[in-house]
Structures are given as C-alpha cells and as structure tokens.
Tab-separated table of C-alpha atoms and ligand atoms in Angstrom:
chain	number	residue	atom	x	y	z
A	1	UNK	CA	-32.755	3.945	62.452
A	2	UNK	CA	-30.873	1.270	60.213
A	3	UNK	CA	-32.012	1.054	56.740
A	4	UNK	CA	-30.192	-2.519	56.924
A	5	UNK	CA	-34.042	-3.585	55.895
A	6	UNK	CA	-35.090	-1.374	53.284
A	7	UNK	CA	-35.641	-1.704	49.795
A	8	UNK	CA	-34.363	0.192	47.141
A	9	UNK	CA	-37.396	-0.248	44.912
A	10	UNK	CA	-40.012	-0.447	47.447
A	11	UNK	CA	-42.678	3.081	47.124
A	12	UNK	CA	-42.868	2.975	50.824
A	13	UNK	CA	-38.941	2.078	51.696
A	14	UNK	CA	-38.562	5.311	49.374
A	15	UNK	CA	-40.769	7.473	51.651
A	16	UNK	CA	-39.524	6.135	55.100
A	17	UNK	CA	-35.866	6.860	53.440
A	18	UNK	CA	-37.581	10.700	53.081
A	19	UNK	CA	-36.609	10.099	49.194
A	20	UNK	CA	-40.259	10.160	48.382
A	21	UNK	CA	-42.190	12.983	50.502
A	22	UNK	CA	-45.464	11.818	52.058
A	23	UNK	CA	-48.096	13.442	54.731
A	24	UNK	CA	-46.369	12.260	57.892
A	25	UNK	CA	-48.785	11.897	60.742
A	26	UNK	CA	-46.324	9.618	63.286
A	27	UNK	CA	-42.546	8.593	63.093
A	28	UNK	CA	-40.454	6.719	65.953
A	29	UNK	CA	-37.656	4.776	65.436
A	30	UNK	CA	-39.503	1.351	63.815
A	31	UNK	CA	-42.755	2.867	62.503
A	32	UNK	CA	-43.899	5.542	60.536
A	33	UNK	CA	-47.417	6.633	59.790
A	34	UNK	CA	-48.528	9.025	56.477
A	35	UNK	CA	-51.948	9.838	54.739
A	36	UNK	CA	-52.747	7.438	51.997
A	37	UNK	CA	-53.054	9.356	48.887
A	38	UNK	CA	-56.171	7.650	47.745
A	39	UNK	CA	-58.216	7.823	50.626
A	40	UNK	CA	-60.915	5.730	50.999
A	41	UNK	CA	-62.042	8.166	53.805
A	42	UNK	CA	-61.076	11.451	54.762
A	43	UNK	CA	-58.039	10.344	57.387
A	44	UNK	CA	-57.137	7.374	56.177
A	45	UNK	CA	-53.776	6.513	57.031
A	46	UNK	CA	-50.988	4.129	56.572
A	47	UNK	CA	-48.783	2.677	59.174
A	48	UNK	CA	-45.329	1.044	57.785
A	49	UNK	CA	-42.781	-0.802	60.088
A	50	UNK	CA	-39.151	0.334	59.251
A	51	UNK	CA	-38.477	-3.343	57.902
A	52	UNK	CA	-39.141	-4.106	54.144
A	53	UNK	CA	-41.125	-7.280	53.774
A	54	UNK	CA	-43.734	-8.169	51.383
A	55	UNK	CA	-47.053	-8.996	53.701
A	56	UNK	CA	-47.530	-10.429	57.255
A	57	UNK	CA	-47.088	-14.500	55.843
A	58	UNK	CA	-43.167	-13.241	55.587
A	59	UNK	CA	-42.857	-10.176	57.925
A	60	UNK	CA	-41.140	-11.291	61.036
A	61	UNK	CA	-43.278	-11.246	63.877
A	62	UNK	CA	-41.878	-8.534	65.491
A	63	UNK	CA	-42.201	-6.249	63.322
A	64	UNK	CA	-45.569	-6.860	62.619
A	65	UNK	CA	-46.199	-6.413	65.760
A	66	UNK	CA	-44.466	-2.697	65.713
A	67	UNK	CA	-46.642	-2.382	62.339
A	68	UNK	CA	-49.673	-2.491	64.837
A	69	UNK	CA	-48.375	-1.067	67.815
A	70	UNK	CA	-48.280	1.681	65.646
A	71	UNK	CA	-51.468	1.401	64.379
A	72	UNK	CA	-52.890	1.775	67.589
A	73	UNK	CA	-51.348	5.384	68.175
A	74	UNK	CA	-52.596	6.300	64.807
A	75	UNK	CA	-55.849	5.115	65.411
A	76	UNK	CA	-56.185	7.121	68.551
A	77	UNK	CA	-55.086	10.375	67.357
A	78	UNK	CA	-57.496	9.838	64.331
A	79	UNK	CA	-60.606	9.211	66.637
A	80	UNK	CA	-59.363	12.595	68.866
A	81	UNK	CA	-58.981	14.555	65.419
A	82	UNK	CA	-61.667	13.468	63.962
A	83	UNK	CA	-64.294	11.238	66.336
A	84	UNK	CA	-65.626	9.255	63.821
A	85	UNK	CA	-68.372	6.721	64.534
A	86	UNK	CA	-65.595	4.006	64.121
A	87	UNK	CA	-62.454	3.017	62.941
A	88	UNK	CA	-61.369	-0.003	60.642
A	89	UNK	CA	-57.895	-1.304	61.037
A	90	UNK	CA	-57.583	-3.446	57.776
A	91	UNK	CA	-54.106	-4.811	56.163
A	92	UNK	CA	-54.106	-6.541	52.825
A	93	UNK	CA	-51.750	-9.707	51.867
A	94	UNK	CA	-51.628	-10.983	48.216
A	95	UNK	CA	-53.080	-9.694	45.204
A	96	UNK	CA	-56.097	-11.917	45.739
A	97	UNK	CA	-56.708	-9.218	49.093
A	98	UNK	CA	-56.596	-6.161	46.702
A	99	UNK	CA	-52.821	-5.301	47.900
A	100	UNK	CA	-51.095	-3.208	45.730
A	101	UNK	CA	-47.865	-2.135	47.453
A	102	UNK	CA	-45.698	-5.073	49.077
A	103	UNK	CA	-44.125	-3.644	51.427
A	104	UNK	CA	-45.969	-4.640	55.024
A	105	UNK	CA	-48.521	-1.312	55.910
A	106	UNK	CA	-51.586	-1.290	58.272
A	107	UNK	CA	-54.919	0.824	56.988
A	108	UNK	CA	-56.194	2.601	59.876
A	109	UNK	CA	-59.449	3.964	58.163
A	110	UNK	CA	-62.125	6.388	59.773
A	111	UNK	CA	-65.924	5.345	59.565
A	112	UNK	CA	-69.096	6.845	59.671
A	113	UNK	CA	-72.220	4.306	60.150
A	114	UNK	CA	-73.527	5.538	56.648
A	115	UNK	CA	-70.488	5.961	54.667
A	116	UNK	CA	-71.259	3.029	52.345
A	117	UNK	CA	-67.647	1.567	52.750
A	118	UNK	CA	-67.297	-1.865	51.124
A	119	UNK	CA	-64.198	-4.149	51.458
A	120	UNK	CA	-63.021	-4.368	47.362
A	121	UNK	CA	-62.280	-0.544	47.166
A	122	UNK	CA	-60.874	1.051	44.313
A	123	UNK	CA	-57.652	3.389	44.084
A	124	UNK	CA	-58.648	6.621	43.327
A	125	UNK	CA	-56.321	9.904	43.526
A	126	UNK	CA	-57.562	12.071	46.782
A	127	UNK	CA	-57.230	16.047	47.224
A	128	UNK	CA	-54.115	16.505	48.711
A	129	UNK	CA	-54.786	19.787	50.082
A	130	UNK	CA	-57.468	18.077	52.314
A	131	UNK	CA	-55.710	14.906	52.608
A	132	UNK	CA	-52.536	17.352	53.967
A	133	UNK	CA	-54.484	19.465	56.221
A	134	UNK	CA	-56.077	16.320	58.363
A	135	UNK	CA	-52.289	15.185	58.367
A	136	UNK	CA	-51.441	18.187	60.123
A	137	UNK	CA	-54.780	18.156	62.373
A	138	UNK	CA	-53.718	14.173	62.965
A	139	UNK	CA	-50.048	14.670	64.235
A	140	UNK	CA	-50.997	16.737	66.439
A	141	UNK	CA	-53.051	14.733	68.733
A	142	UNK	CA	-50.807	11.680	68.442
A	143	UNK	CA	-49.706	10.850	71.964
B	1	DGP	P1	-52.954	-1.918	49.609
B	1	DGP	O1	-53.857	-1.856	48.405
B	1	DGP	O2	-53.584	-2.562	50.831
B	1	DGP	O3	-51.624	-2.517	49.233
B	1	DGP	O4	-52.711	-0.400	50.017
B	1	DGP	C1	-51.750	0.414	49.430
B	1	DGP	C2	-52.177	1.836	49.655
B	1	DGP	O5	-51.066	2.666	49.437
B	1	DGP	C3	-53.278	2.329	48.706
B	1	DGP	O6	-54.421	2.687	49.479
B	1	DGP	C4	-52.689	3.538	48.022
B	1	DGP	C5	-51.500	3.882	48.873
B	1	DGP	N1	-50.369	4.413	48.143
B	1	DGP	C6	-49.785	3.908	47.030
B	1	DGP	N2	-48.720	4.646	46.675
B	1	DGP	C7	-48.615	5.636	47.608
B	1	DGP	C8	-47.704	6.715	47.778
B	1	DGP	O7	-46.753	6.933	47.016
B	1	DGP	N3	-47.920	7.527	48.849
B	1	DGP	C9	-48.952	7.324	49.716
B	1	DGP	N4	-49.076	8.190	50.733
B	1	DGP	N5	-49.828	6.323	49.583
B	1	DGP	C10	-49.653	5.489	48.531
C-alpha cells in the first residue's frame, strides 16, 4: 500500500496507518474495515478506502467504488456472523447528513425489524469488550 493519499490529521488515515489501533474486521490492499466505536448496533462496522478524501462529491470514483466493494464483503461476513433480519449500508456526506469524520467510510449496520433504528443517530461510546469480540467473530467469516 502507498500512503501517497493519506492524511496526517485524518482519525481514520491514523488507523489505516496502524498509528491509531482499531477492531479490524477486513484489510486488502485499498480497503480496510473496523468496528465503529459507537455502535449504533451491535456489528456495526466501518469500511474506509486507502485514499483520504472528504465525502463521495470529491472521492474519485474509483475509490468509492473500492469503498463499496468493500462494503459488500463486510456486509456478508456480518449477515454469516450474525444473521440479522437486515443490513443497512448507509454513508454520510456533509455536516447537514450527520457526518462527523471526513475522511470517505461506508456504515454497514446490522438490523433487526424491531430495533427502533432512526436515520439522525447520536454518537454514543459502545462496550468495547463486546464491540471487540463481534470483531473477532466478524473476521472470521469474511470471504
Ligand atoms: P459519520 O458520522 O457518518 O461521519 O460516521 C463516523 C463514525 O466514525 C461514527 O459512527 C463514529 C466513528 N468513529 C469516530 N472516531 C472513531 C475512531 O477513532 N475509531 C472508530 N473505530 N470509530 C470511530
């Protein structure tokens, strides 16, 4: 991998640099894929292309379209782990969309039918021995 891309004070540059340690679920060369740490479901996870740009109106197309290649293996090793009813694939751009990291990423979030999700969700701190033990149970089934 070149970090010709990356940003020196982007949060998720800084874990795909392994400077900032995360709950890695799936890396290849252009992607990598990590727990959030405020979950807005138990498995929620974030998929990051190995490019820093701010949100899909600048990312190149390419790597957007890694970004969701990506998401696509996370989102099937989720639904093997964990077989939830379904699976939202949701991916904010602008502060008016709730996003609070710039740096392009892909939610891949499960869902149950009565889980009560709504869109405008809060950031709130999740238990990271759970959040580190579905990471585990997650890698392990991506193909
Ligand atoms: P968004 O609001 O769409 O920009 O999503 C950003 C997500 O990133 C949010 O759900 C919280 C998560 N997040 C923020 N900082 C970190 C971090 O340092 N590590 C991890 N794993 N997730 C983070």
């Amino acid at each position: 991998m070149t970090d010709a891309h990356l940003d020196d004070d982007c949060i998720f540059c800084r874990i795909i640099r392994g400077e900032i340690p995360c709950f890695k679920v799936l890396e290849d060369d252009d992607v990598l894929a990590f727990m959030d740490v405020n979950p807005i479901a138990p498995g929620h996870v974030l998929v990051v292309a190995k490019h820093h740009s701010k949100d899909i109106l600048e990312t190149p197309p390419e790597w957007t379209a890694k970004a969701f290649a990506g998401a696509g293996r996370a989102a099937r090793a989720v639904q093997k782990t964990l077989a939830p009813d379904g699976i939202n694939i949701l991916q904010a751009n602008g502060p008016g969309a709730k996003q609070s990291v710039f740096h392009l990423h892909v939610h891949v979030v499960p869902r149950s039918m009565d889980d009560g999700l709504t869109m405008n969700w809060g950031l709130v701190a999740g238990d990271m021995d759970e959040i580190g033990k579905l990471a585990v149970q997650i890698a392990a089934n991506v193909e």
